[in-house]
Amino acid sequence: MAQFVNAKDDLVKEAIDGLLACSGGTLARLDGYPHIKVVYRSDWDRSRVALISGGGSGHEPAHAGFVGPGMLTAAVCGEVFASPSVDAVLAGILAVTGEAGCLLIVKNYTGDRLNFGLAVERARALGRNVEMVVVDDDIALPDLPQPRGVAGTLFVHKIAGALAEAGKPLDEVAAAARRVIANVASIGKSLDTCTVPGSPKESRIPAGKAELGLGIHGEPGVQQVDFSNASEAMGIVLDKLRPHVTSTPCVALVNNLGSTTPLEMSVLSHGLAEAGIATHVIGPAPMMTSLDMHGFSVSVLPVDDTEMAALQMPVPMAAWPGLNTLDAVTVTPLPDGLTPIAPIASKNDKVRATIEHVSDLLMAAEATLNELDAKSGDGDTGSTLATAARALKGSLDRMPLADLTQLFPALGNELSQTMGGSSGVILAIYFNAAGDACANGAPVEQALREGLQRVSDVGGAKVGDRTMIDALSPALESLSGGLAVAAAAARAGADATADIHRAKAGRAAYVPSENLKGHNDPGAEAVALVFEGLAASLER
């Protein structure tokens, strides 16, 4: 798998220097490359308790992204998923610890415990006042003697960091950190493992499965479970966490493990909000990642007033998303003038049958048009038209079928709401303009042509630009000769688009000409299919 890296051995060093270069001078590092990689606050004056965390890289923005006022004083970075050395940790302690002392926040992994623990002993031998806490918030493996430290570590950073920033003594800061550790619980879930730079990607999780409780270094989870949708995935995670929510208020930290899209994270957060397990939320955001893992984790912490105030304290680091309440969705009425006046329904069996027939034609052509669109777009033209057709059939009972001056704009309004994308807007413009023309006394054929002219004026497309207009325009021009003649003109226009190798409008304008050669424009093809279907129905 291709990745935006240079030499594997330089990955972490270059990433740290990139972070520092973009920090506006708020961060600095010790001159210890390659073995000592310590990021610290450039404004630090040692007058308050220092907070140090760290571990292997690959969890960005943790830990260096949380170095700043109100959180960490320094982060000690190892190579990807590898604990930093004793010397690196000791260098960090010595660089930032003054008389107020230092608290080390360590995730519960053997390498981190050993290296940070030995560095603490050496720092104490040098006269430094240092305490260490170990975070073990992962509840995925309940029988594990030493649970792993995962994203719940960030609660410790934030609460202890707020107290340290306020000038509290080391014993109070450490005690607060231990209270958080005793109460926080976390678990993760993923659809895929991560890709370690320079190593082949492990394909451990098959399609249709998700792994529950996997570690932030890609370690296997407690079990693989069936995956169907986001709601069920979040529900399983929250069921595991619910016994740990022993009081309210409770804060949930919703963490992106790396490559889960913001859209997916918002859907997952919707599941969290509906479950009612928490009163407040941090995220969703990537905070403690596992490289490019396609997964998420949730951490829960019942808090007291002091802890809530600490979590509410703003910090300037961009990586920290802040704390918000989990509220019911606010919904307000649409503004006046946006909702169209509902037309008075009327009956016309012939018009109804025609609209139903056109709708059926578009629904039947869904797969064909999608396949055609996949060659020049994103493969959804058929689905878009079929969705609109189904909605249109369902709306006919409230349509003014006996009055074209009202029917055309009603069709436009319906399609603009149900069709989506540019197609819905184009057809809304088309039918509204045709309705205006009818209201001004134009016959139907002329009204339809005027609607098309309005579309061309607004959208900029014309015959030859490889759009639906290439089929619709000749069909409407030929309509006076009957539907069979119009259908033949539409078919000729649609087929001609296969020889137009550079689109000048629509989504296909962004597609290389090689993708367009020999393939009809899907919009033009849809128009041709409709006219052909209507003509065939009259012959029966």
Coordinates of C-alpha atoms in Angstrom, one line a residue:
M1 CA 0.0 0.0 0.0
A2 CA 1.4 3.4 -1.1
Q3 CA 1.9 5.9 1.7
F4 CA 3.1 9.5 1.9
V5 CA 6.4 8.8 3.5
N6 CA 10.0 9.1 2.6
A7 CA 12.5 6.8 4.2
K8 CA 10.9 4.5 6.9
D9 CA 13.7 5.3 9.3
D10 CA 13.0 9.1 9.0
L11 CA 9.3 8.9 9.3
V12 CA 8.8 9.8 13.0
K13 CA 11.5 12.5 12.9
E14 CA 10.1 14.2 9.9
A15 CA 6.6 14.0 11.3
I16 CA 7.7 15.6 14.5
D17 CA 9.5 18.4 12.7
G18 CA 6.5 18.9 10.5
L19 CA 4.3 19.3 13.6
L20 CA 6.8 21.8 15.2
A21 CA 7.2 23.8 12.0
C22 CA 3.4 24.3 11.9
S23 CA 3.0 25.1 15.6
G24 CA 3.6 28.8 15.4
G25 CA 6.6 28.5 17.7
T26 CA 4.6 27.1 20.6
L27 CA 6.5 23.7 20.5
A28 CA 10.1 22.8 20.6
R29 CA 12.2 19.6 20.7
L30 CA 15.3 18.4 22.4
D31 CA 18.4 18.1 20.2
G32 CA 18.6 14.3 20.5
Y33 CA 17.7 12.8 17.2
P34 CA 17.5 10.0 16.3
H35 CA 17.3 8.2 19.7
I36 CA 15.8 11.0 21.8
K37 CA 12.6 12.5 20.4
V38 CA 11.0 14.8 23.0
V39 CA 8.5 17.5 22.1
Y40 CA 7.8 20.1 24.8
R41 CA 6.2 23.5 25.4
S42 CA 8.5 26.3 24.3
D43 CA 6.9 28.7 26.9
W44 CA 7.4 26.3 29.9
D45 CA 9.0 28.0 32.9
R46 CA 9.1 25.0 35.4
S47 CA 7.0 26.9 37.9
R48 CA 4.2 24.4 37.8
V49 CA 3.8 20.6 37.9
A50 CA 5.0 19.2 34.6
L51 CA 3.0 16.5 32.8
I52 CA 4.8 14.0 30.5
S53 CA 3.3 11.3 28.4
G54 CA 4.3 9.4 25.3
G55 CA 5.0 6.0 23.9
G56 CA 5.2 4.6 20.4
S57 CA 4.3 6.8 17.5
G58 CA 1.4 6.0 15.1
H59 CA -1.3 7.3 17.5
E60 CA -1.3 10.9 16.3
P61 CA -2.3 13.4 17.3
A62 CA -1.5 11.7 20.6
H63 CA 0.8 12.4 22.2
A64 CA 2.7 15.4 20.8
G65 CA -0.5 17.0 19.5
F66 CA -1.7 17.5 23.1
V67 CA 1.4 19.3 24.3
G68 CA 0.4 22.8 25.3
P69 CA -1.3 24.9 28.0
G70 CA -3.8 22.9 30.0
M71 CA -2.6 19.5 28.9
L72 CA 0.9 18.0 28.5
T73 CA 4.1 19.7 29.1
A74 CA 6.1 17.2 27.0
A75 CA 5.7 14.1 24.9
V76 CA 8.4 11.5 24.6
C77 CA 8.0 9.8 21.2
G78 CA 9.2 6.3 20.2
E79 CA 9.3 4.8 16.7
V80 CA 6.0 3.5 15.3
F81 CA 4.4 1.3 18.0
A82 CA 7.7 1.1 19.9
S83 CA 8.3 2.5 23.4
P84 CA 10.8 5.3 23.7
S85 CA 14.1 4.5 25.4
V86 CA 14.9 5.1 29.1
D87 CA 17.3 7.9 28.1
A88 CA 14.6 9.6 26.0
V89 CA 12.2 9.6 28.9
L90 CA 14.8 10.8 31.3
A91 CA 15.8 13.6 29.0
G92 CA 12.2 14.7 28.9
I93 CA 11.9 14.6 32.7
L94 CA 15.1 16.6 33.2
A95 CA 14.2 19.2 30.5
V96 CA 10.8 20.2 32.0
T97 CA 10.9 19.3 35.7
G98 CA 11.3 22.1 38.3
E99 CA 10.8 22.2 42.0
A100 CA 7.0 21.6 41.6
G101 CA 7.8 18.2 40.3
C102 CA 6.6 16.0 37.4
L103 CA 3.8 13.5 36.7
L104 CA 4.4 10.8 34.1
I105 CA 1.2 9.4 32.5
V106 CA 1.9 6.0 31.0
K107 CA -0.3 3.6 29.1
N108 CA -0.2 0.0 30.4
Y109 CA 2.1 -1.7 28.0
T110 CA 5.2 -3.7 29.1
G111 CA 7.7 -1.6 27.2
D112 CA 6.2 1.7 28.4
R113 CA 6.0 0.6 32.0
L114 CA 9.6 -0.6 32.0
N115 CA 11.2 2.3 30.2
F116 CA 9.2 5.1 31.9
G117 CA 9.5 3.3 35.2
L118 CA 13.3 3.0 35.1
A119 CA 13.5 6.7 33.9
V120 CA 11.5 7.7 37.0
E121 CA 13.9 5.9 39.3
R122 CA 16.9 7.5 37.7
A123 CA 15.3 10.9 37.8
R124 CA 14.5 10.5 41.5
A125 CA 18.1 9.5 42.1
L126 CA 19.1 12.8 40.5
G127 CA 16.8 14.6 43.0
R128 CA 13.7 15.2 40.9
N129 CA 10.3 14.9 42.4
V130 CA 8.5 12.6 40.0
E131 CA 5.3 10.5 40.2
M132 CA 4.0 8.0 37.7
V133 CA 0.5 6.8 37.0
V134 CA -0.4 3.9 34.6
V135 CA -3.6 4.0 32.6
D136 CA -5.4 0.7 32.1
D137 CA -8.8 1.7 30.7
D138 CA -9.4 -1.1 28.1
I139 CA -12.2 -3.4 29.1
A140 CA -12.1 -5.6 26.0
L141 CA -10.4 -8.4 27.9
P142 CA -12.0 -8.5 31.3
D143 CA -9.8 -11.4 32.6
L144 CA -6.5 -9.7 31.7
P145 CA -4.4 -9.1 34.8
Q146 CA -3.1 -5.8 33.3
P147 CA -5.6 -4.2 30.9
R148 CA -4.2 -2.0 28.1
G149 CA -4.1 1.7 28.2
V150 CA -6.0 3.2 25.2
A151 CA -8.0 6.4 24.5
G152 CA -9.2 6.9 28.1
T153 CA -5.6 8.2 28.7
L154 CA -6.7 11.4 27.2
F155 CA -9.1 12.0 30.1
V156 CA -6.1 11.8 32.4
H157 CA -4.1 14.3 30.2
K158 CA -7.0 16.8 30.3
I159 CA -8.0 16.6 33.9
A160 CA -4.6 16.4 35.4
G161 CA -3.4 19.0 32.9
A162 CA -6.0 21.5 34.0
L163 CA -5.1 21.1 37.6
A164 CA -1.4 21.5 36.9
E165 CA -2.1 24.6 34.8
A166 CA -4.0 26.0 37.8
G167 CA -0.9 25.6 39.9
K168 CA -2.0 22.6 42.0
P169 CA 0.7 20.6 43.8
L170 CA 2.0 17.3 42.5
D171 CA 0.2 15.1 45.1
E172 CA -3.1 16.6 44.2
V173 CA -2.5 16.3 40.5
A174 CA -1.4 12.7 40.8
A175 CA -4.4 11.9 43.0
A176 CA -6.8 13.3 40.4
A177 CA -5.1 11.3 37.7
R178 CA -5.5 8.1 39.8
R179 CA -9.2 8.8 40.3
V180 CA -9.8 9.2 36.6
I181 CA -7.9 5.9 35.9
A182 CA -10.0 4.1 38.5
N183 CA -13.3 5.2 36.8
V184 CA -12.6 5.4 33.0
A185 CA -13.5 2.5 30.7
S186 CA -12.8 2.2 26.9
I187 CA -13.4 -0.3 24.1
G188 CA -12.8 -0.1 20.4
K189 CA -14.2 -1.7 17.3
S190 CA -12.8 -1.9 13.7
L191 CA -13.6 -3.1 10.3
D192 CA -9.9 -3.5 9.3
T193 CA -6.4 -3.6 10.8
C194 CA -3.8 -0.9 10.4
T195 CA -1.0 -0.6 7.9
V196 CA 2.4 -0.4 9.6
P197 CA 4.8 1.6 7.3
G198 CA 7.2 -0.7 5.5
S199 CA 5.2 -3.9 6.4
P200 CA 2.5 -5.7 4.5
K201 CA -1.0 -5.1 5.7
E202 CA -2.5 -8.0 7.6
S203 CA -5.9 -9.2 6.4
R204 CA -7.2 -10.6 9.6
I205 CA -10.8 -9.3 9.5
P206 CA -12.9 -10.8 6.7
A207 CA -15.7 -9.0 4.9
G208 CA -18.9 -8.9 6.9
K209 CA -17.1 -9.0 10.2
A210 CA -15.8 -6.4 12.7
E211 CA -13.3 -6.9 15.4
L212 CA -14.3 -5.9 18.9
G213 CA -11.8 -4.8 21.5
L214 CA -8.7 -4.7 19.3
G215 CA -5.7 -2.8 20.6
I216 CA -4.3 0.5 19.3
H217 CA -1.3 -1.3 17.9
G218 CA -3.5 -3.6 15.8
E219 CA -3.5 -6.4 18.4
P220 CA -6.3 -8.9 17.9
G221 CA -9.5 -8.1 19.8
V222 CA -11.6 -10.2 22.1
Q223 CA -13.8 -11.5 19.2
Q224 CA -14.9 -11.0 15.7
V225 CA -18.6 -10.3 15.4
D226 CA -21.0 -9.9 12.4
F227 CA -21.2 -6.4 11.0
S228 CA -24.4 -5.1 9.5
N229 CA -24.5 -1.3 10.2
A230 CA -23.2 1.5 12.3
S231 CA -26.1 1.5 14.8
E232 CA -25.5 -2.2 15.7
A233 CA -21.8 -1.6 15.9
M234 CA -22.2 1.3 18.3
G235 CA -24.8 -0.6 20.3
I236 CA -22.5 -3.5 20.9
V237 CA -19.7 -1.2 22.2
L238 CA -22.1 0.7 24.4
D239 CA -23.5 -2.5 25.9
K240 CA -20.0 -3.3 27.1
L241 CA -19.5 0.1 28.6
R242 CA -22.9 0.5 30.2
P243 CA -21.9 -1.3 33.5
H244 CA -19.1 1.2 33.9
V245 CA -21.4 4.2 33.9
T246 CA -22.1 4.2 37.6
S247 CA -23.3 7.8 38.0
T248 CA -24.1 11.0 36.1
P249 CA -22.9 13.3 34.6
C250 CA -21.0 11.0 32.3
V251 CA -18.6 12.1 29.6
A252 CA -18.1 9.9 26.4
L253 CA -15.0 10.4 24.3
V254 CA -15.7 9.3 20.7
N255 CA -12.4 8.5 19.1
N256 CA -11.6 7.9 15.4
L257 CA -8.9 5.1 15.2
G258 CA -7.5 6.5 12.0
S259 CA -9.3 6.2 8.7
T260 CA -13.0 6.2 9.6
T261 CA -14.5 9.1 7.6
P262 CA -16.0 12.1 9.4
L263 CA -19.3 11.1 7.9
E264 CA -19.1 7.7 9.5
M265 CA -18.1 9.1 12.8
S266 CA -21.1 11.4 12.8
V267 CA -23.4 8.4 12.1
L268 CA -21.8 6.5 15.0
S269 CA -22.2 9.6 17.2
H270 CA -25.9 9.6 16.4
G271 CA -26.1 6.1 17.8
L272 CA -24.3 7.3 21.0
A273 CA -26.7 10.2 21.4
E274 CA -29.8 8.0 21.0
A275 CA -28.5 5.4 23.6
G276 CA -28.6 7.9 26.4
I277 CA -25.5 6.5 28.1
A278 CA -23.7 9.9 28.4
T279 CA -24.6 13.5 29.1
H280 CA -21.5 15.0 27.5
V281 CA -19.2 14.2 24.6
I282 CA -15.7 14.9 23.5
G283 CA -15.4 14.4 19.7
P284 CA -16.0 12.7 17.5
A285 CA -12.4 13.2 16.4
P286 CA -9.1 11.4 15.8
M287 CA -7.4 11.7 19.2
M288 CA -5.7 8.3 19.9
T289 CA -5.4 6.6 16.5
S290 CA -3.8 3.4 15.3
L291 CA -2.3 4.7 12.0
D292 CA -5.0 4.1 9.3
M293 CA -7.2 1.7 11.2
H294 CA -10.9 1.8 10.0
G295 CA -12.5 1.8 13.4
F296 CA -13.6 3.8 16.4
S297 CA -13.4 3.6 20.2
V298 CA -15.6 5.0 23.0
S299 CA -14.4 5.9 26.4
V300 CA -16.7 6.7 29.3
L301 CA -16.0 8.6 32.5
P302 CA -18.5 9.5 35.2
V303 CA -17.3 12.8 36.6
D304 CA -17.6 15.0 39.6
D305 CA -17.8 18.8 39.6
T306 CA -14.0 19.3 39.7
E307 CA -13.4 16.9 36.8
M308 CA -16.2 18.4 34.7
A309 CA -14.7 21.9 35.2
A310 CA -11.3 20.5 34.2
L311 CA -12.7 19.0 31.0
Q312 CA -14.5 22.3 30.2
M313 CA -11.4 24.4 30.5
P314 CA -10.5 25.4 26.9
V315 CA -7.0 24.6 25.5
P316 CA -5.4 26.1 22.4
M317 CA -4.3 22.8 20.8
A318 CA -6.2 22.2 17.5
A319 CA -6.2 18.4 18.1
W320 CA -8.4 18.7 21.2
P321 CA -12.1 18.9 20.1
G322 CA -13.5 20.2 23.4
L323 CA -16.4 19.2 25.5
N324 CA -20.1 19.5 24.5
T325 CA -23.4 18.5 26.0
L326 CA -25.2 15.7 24.3
D327 CA -28.5 17.3 23.5
A328 CA -31.7 16.5 21.6
V329 CA -31.6 17.6 18.0
T330 CA -33.0 21.0 17.6
V331 CA -35.5 21.2 14.7
T332 CA -37.1 24.5 13.6
P333 CA -39.8 25.1 11.0
L334 CA -38.8 25.9 7.4
P335 CA -38.7 29.6 6.5
D336 CA -41.8 31.1 4.9
G337 CA -41.6 31.0 1.2
L338 CA -39.5 27.9 0.9
T339 CA -42.3 25.3 1.2
P340 CA -44.4 25.6 -2.0
I341 CA -48.1 26.1 -1.8
A342 CA -49.7 22.7 -2.2
P343 CA -51.6 22.5 -5.5
I344 CA -55.2 21.4 -5.5
A345 CA -55.3 17.7 -6.6
S346 CA -57.2 16.8 -9.7
K347 CA -57.7 13.7 -11.8
N348 CA -56.8 12.9 -15.4
D349 CA -56.4 9.2 -16.1
K350 CA -54.4 9.7 -19.3
V351 CA -51.9 12.0 -17.7
R352 CA -51.6 9.7 -14.7
A353 CA -51.0 6.7 -16.9
T354 CA -48.3 8.5 -18.8
I355 CA -46.4 9.6 -15.7
E356 CA -46.7 6.1 -14.2
H357 CA -45.4 4.6 -17.5
V358 CA -42.4 7.0 -17.5
S359 CA -41.7 6.2 -13.9
D360 CA -41.8 2.5 -14.6
L361 CA -39.4 2.9 -17.5
L362 CA -36.9 4.7 -15.4
M363 CA -37.1 2.2 -12.6
A364 CA -36.6 -0.7 -15.0
A365 CA -33.5 1.0 -16.5
E366 CA -31.8 1.6 -13.1
A367 CA -29.1 -1.0 -13.4
T368 CA -28.4 -0.2 -17.1
L369 CA -28.0 3.5 -16.5
N370 CA -25.9 3.0 -13.4
E371 CA -23.6 0.7 -15.4
L372 CA -23.3 3.3 -18.1
D373 CA -22.7 6.1 -15.6
A374 CA -19.9 4.2 -14.0
K375 CA -17.9 4.7 -17.1
S376 CA -18.2 8.5 -17.0
G377 CA -19.3 9.4 -13.4
D378 CA -19.9 7.8 -10.1
G379 CA -22.4 5.2 -11.2
D380 CA -25.6 6.6 -9.7
T381 CA -27.6 8.1 -12.6
G382 CA -29.9 5.1 -12.7
S383 CA -30.4 5.1 -8.9
T384 CA -31.1 8.8 -8.8
L385 CA -33.7 8.6 -11.6
A386 CA -35.3 5.5 -10.1
T387 CA -35.6 7.0 -6.6
A388 CA -37.3 10.1 -8.1
A389 CA -39.6 7.9 -10.2
R390 CA -40.7 5.9 -7.2
A391 CA -41.4 9.1 -5.2
L392 CA -43.2 10.6 -8.1
K393 CA -45.6 7.6 -8.4
G394 CA -46.3 7.8 -4.8
S395 CA -47.3 11.5 -5.1
L396 CA -49.8 11.3 -7.9
D397 CA -52.8 11.3 -5.7
R398 CA -52.0 14.8 -4.6
M399 CA -51.0 16.1 -8.0
P400 CA -53.1 18.5 -10.2
L401 CA -53.2 16.1 -13.1
A402 CA -56.0 17.9 -14.9
D403 CA -54.2 21.3 -15.1
L404 CA -50.8 21.4 -16.8
T405 CA -50.2 25.0 -15.7
Q406 CA -50.2 23.6 -12.1
L407 CA -48.9 20.1 -12.9
F408 CA -45.6 21.2 -14.4
P409 CA -44.4 23.3 -11.4
A410 CA -45.7 20.6 -9.1
L411 CA -43.6 18.0 -10.9
G412 CA -40.6 20.4 -10.6
N413 CA -41.1 20.9 -6.9
E414 CA -41.5 17.2 -6.3
L415 CA -38.3 16.3 -8.2
S416 CA -36.2 19.0 -6.6
Q417 CA -37.0 17.4 -3.2
T418 CA -36.7 13.8 -4.1
M419 CA -34.1 13.5 -6.8
G420 CA -31.1 15.3 -5.3
G421 CA -27.9 16.4 -7.0
S422 CA -27.8 18.6 -10.1
S423 CA -30.4 16.4 -11.9
G424 CA -33.2 17.3 -9.5
V425 CA -32.4 21.0 -9.9
I426 CA -32.2 20.8 -13.7
L427 CA -35.6 19.1 -13.9
A428 CA -37.1 21.5 -11.4
I429 CA -36.0 24.5 -13.6
Y430 CA -37.3 22.7 -16.7
F431 CA -40.8 21.9 -15.4
N432 CA -41.2 25.3 -13.6
A433 CA -40.3 27.1 -16.8
A434 CA -42.7 24.9 -18.8
G435 CA -45.4 25.7 -16.4
D436 CA -44.8 29.4 -16.8
A437 CA -45.0 29.0 -20.5
C438 CA -48.3 27.1 -20.2
A439 CA -49.7 29.7 -17.9
N440 CA -48.9 32.3 -20.6
G441 CA -50.9 30.4 -23.2
A442 CA -48.1 28.4 -24.9
P443 CA -49.2 25.0 -26.3
V444 CA -47.6 22.0 -24.6
E445 CA -44.9 21.3 -27.2
Q446 CA -43.8 25.0 -27.1
A447 CA -43.9 25.0 -23.3
L448 CA -41.6 22.0 -23.2
R449 CA -39.1 23.6 -25.6
E450 CA -39.2 26.8 -23.5
G451 CA -38.4 24.8 -20.4
L452 CA -35.4 23.3 -22.1
Q453 CA -34.2 26.7 -23.2
R454 CA -34.4 27.9 -19.6
V455 CA -32.3 24.9 -18.5
S456 CA -29.7 25.7 -21.2
D457 CA -29.7 29.4 -20.1
V458 CA -29.2 28.6 -16.4
G459 CA -26.9 25.6 -16.7
G460 CA -24.9 26.6 -19.7
A461 CA -25.3 23.2 -21.5
K462 CA -26.3 23.0 -25.2
V463 CA -26.5 20.3 -27.9
G464 CA -23.0 18.8 -28.4
D465 CA -21.9 19.2 -24.8
R466 CA -22.7 15.5 -24.0
T467 CA -25.6 15.9 -21.7
M468 CA -29.3 14.9 -21.7
I469 CA -29.9 17.9 -23.9
D470 CA -28.3 16.0 -26.8
A471 CA -31.3 13.7 -26.8
L472 CA -34.0 15.9 -25.3
S473 CA -33.6 18.8 -27.7
P474 CA -34.0 16.9 -31.0
A475 CA -36.9 14.9 -29.5
L476 CA -38.8 18.0 -28.6
E477 CA -38.1 19.6 -31.9
S478 CA -39.5 16.5 -33.6
L479 CA -42.5 16.0 -31.3
S480 CA -44.9 17.6 -33.7
G481 CA -44.4 14.6 -36.0
G482 CA -45.5 12.2 -33.3
L483 CA -43.9 10.2 -30.5
A484 CA -42.3 7.7 -32.9
V485 CA -40.5 10.4 -34.7
A486 CA -39.5 12.1 -31.4
A487 CA -38.2 8.7 -30.1
A488 CA -36.1 8.2 -33.2
A489 CA -34.6 11.7 -32.8
A490 CA -33.9 11.1 -29.1
R491 CA -32.2 7.8 -29.9
A492 CA -30.0 9.4 -32.6
G493 CA -29.1 12.2 -30.2
A494 CA -28.2 9.8 -27.4
D495 CA -26.1 7.5 -29.6
A496 CA -24.3 10.5 -31.0
T497 CA -22.9 11.3 -27.5
A498 CA -20.8 8.1 -27.7
D499 CA -18.7 10.0 -30.3
I500 CA -18.3 13.1 -28.2
H501 CA -15.1 12.4 -26.4
R502 CA -14.9 15.6 -24.4
A503 CA -17.9 16.7 -22.3
K504 CA -18.3 20.4 -21.9
A505 CA -20.9 20.3 -19.1
G506 CA -22.0 18.0 -16.3
R507 CA -19.9 15.6 -14.2
A508 CA -18.4 14.0 -17.3
A509 CA -16.6 17.2 -18.0
Y510 CA -14.1 16.2 -15.3
V511 CA -13.6 12.7 -16.8
P512 CA -10.7 11.8 -19.2
S513 CA -11.8 11.4 -22.8
E514 CA -10.7 7.8 -22.8
N515 CA -13.4 6.9 -20.4
L516 CA -16.1 8.5 -22.6
K517 CA -15.3 7.0 -26.0
G518 CA -17.9 4.6 -27.3
H519 CA -20.3 5.1 -24.4
N520 CA -23.6 7.1 -24.5
D521 CA -24.1 9.8 -22.0
P522 CA -26.4 8.2 -19.3
G523 CA -28.7 11.3 -19.1
A524 CA -29.2 11.3 -22.8
E525 CA -29.7 7.5 -22.8
A526 CA -32.4 7.9 -20.1
V527 CA -34.2 10.4 -22.3
A528 CA -34.0 8.1 -25.3
L529 CA -35.4 5.2 -23.3
V530 CA -38.3 7.2 -22.0
F531 CA -39.3 8.4 -25.5
E532 CA -38.9 4.9 -27.0
G533 CA -41.0 3.4 -24.2
L534 CA -43.7 5.9 -24.7
A535 CA -43.7 5.4 -28.4
A536 CA -43.9 1.6 -28.0
S537 CA -46.8 1.9 -25.7
L538 CA -48.8 3.8 -28.3
E539 CA -48.2 1.1 -30.9
R540 CA -49.8 -1.6 -28.7

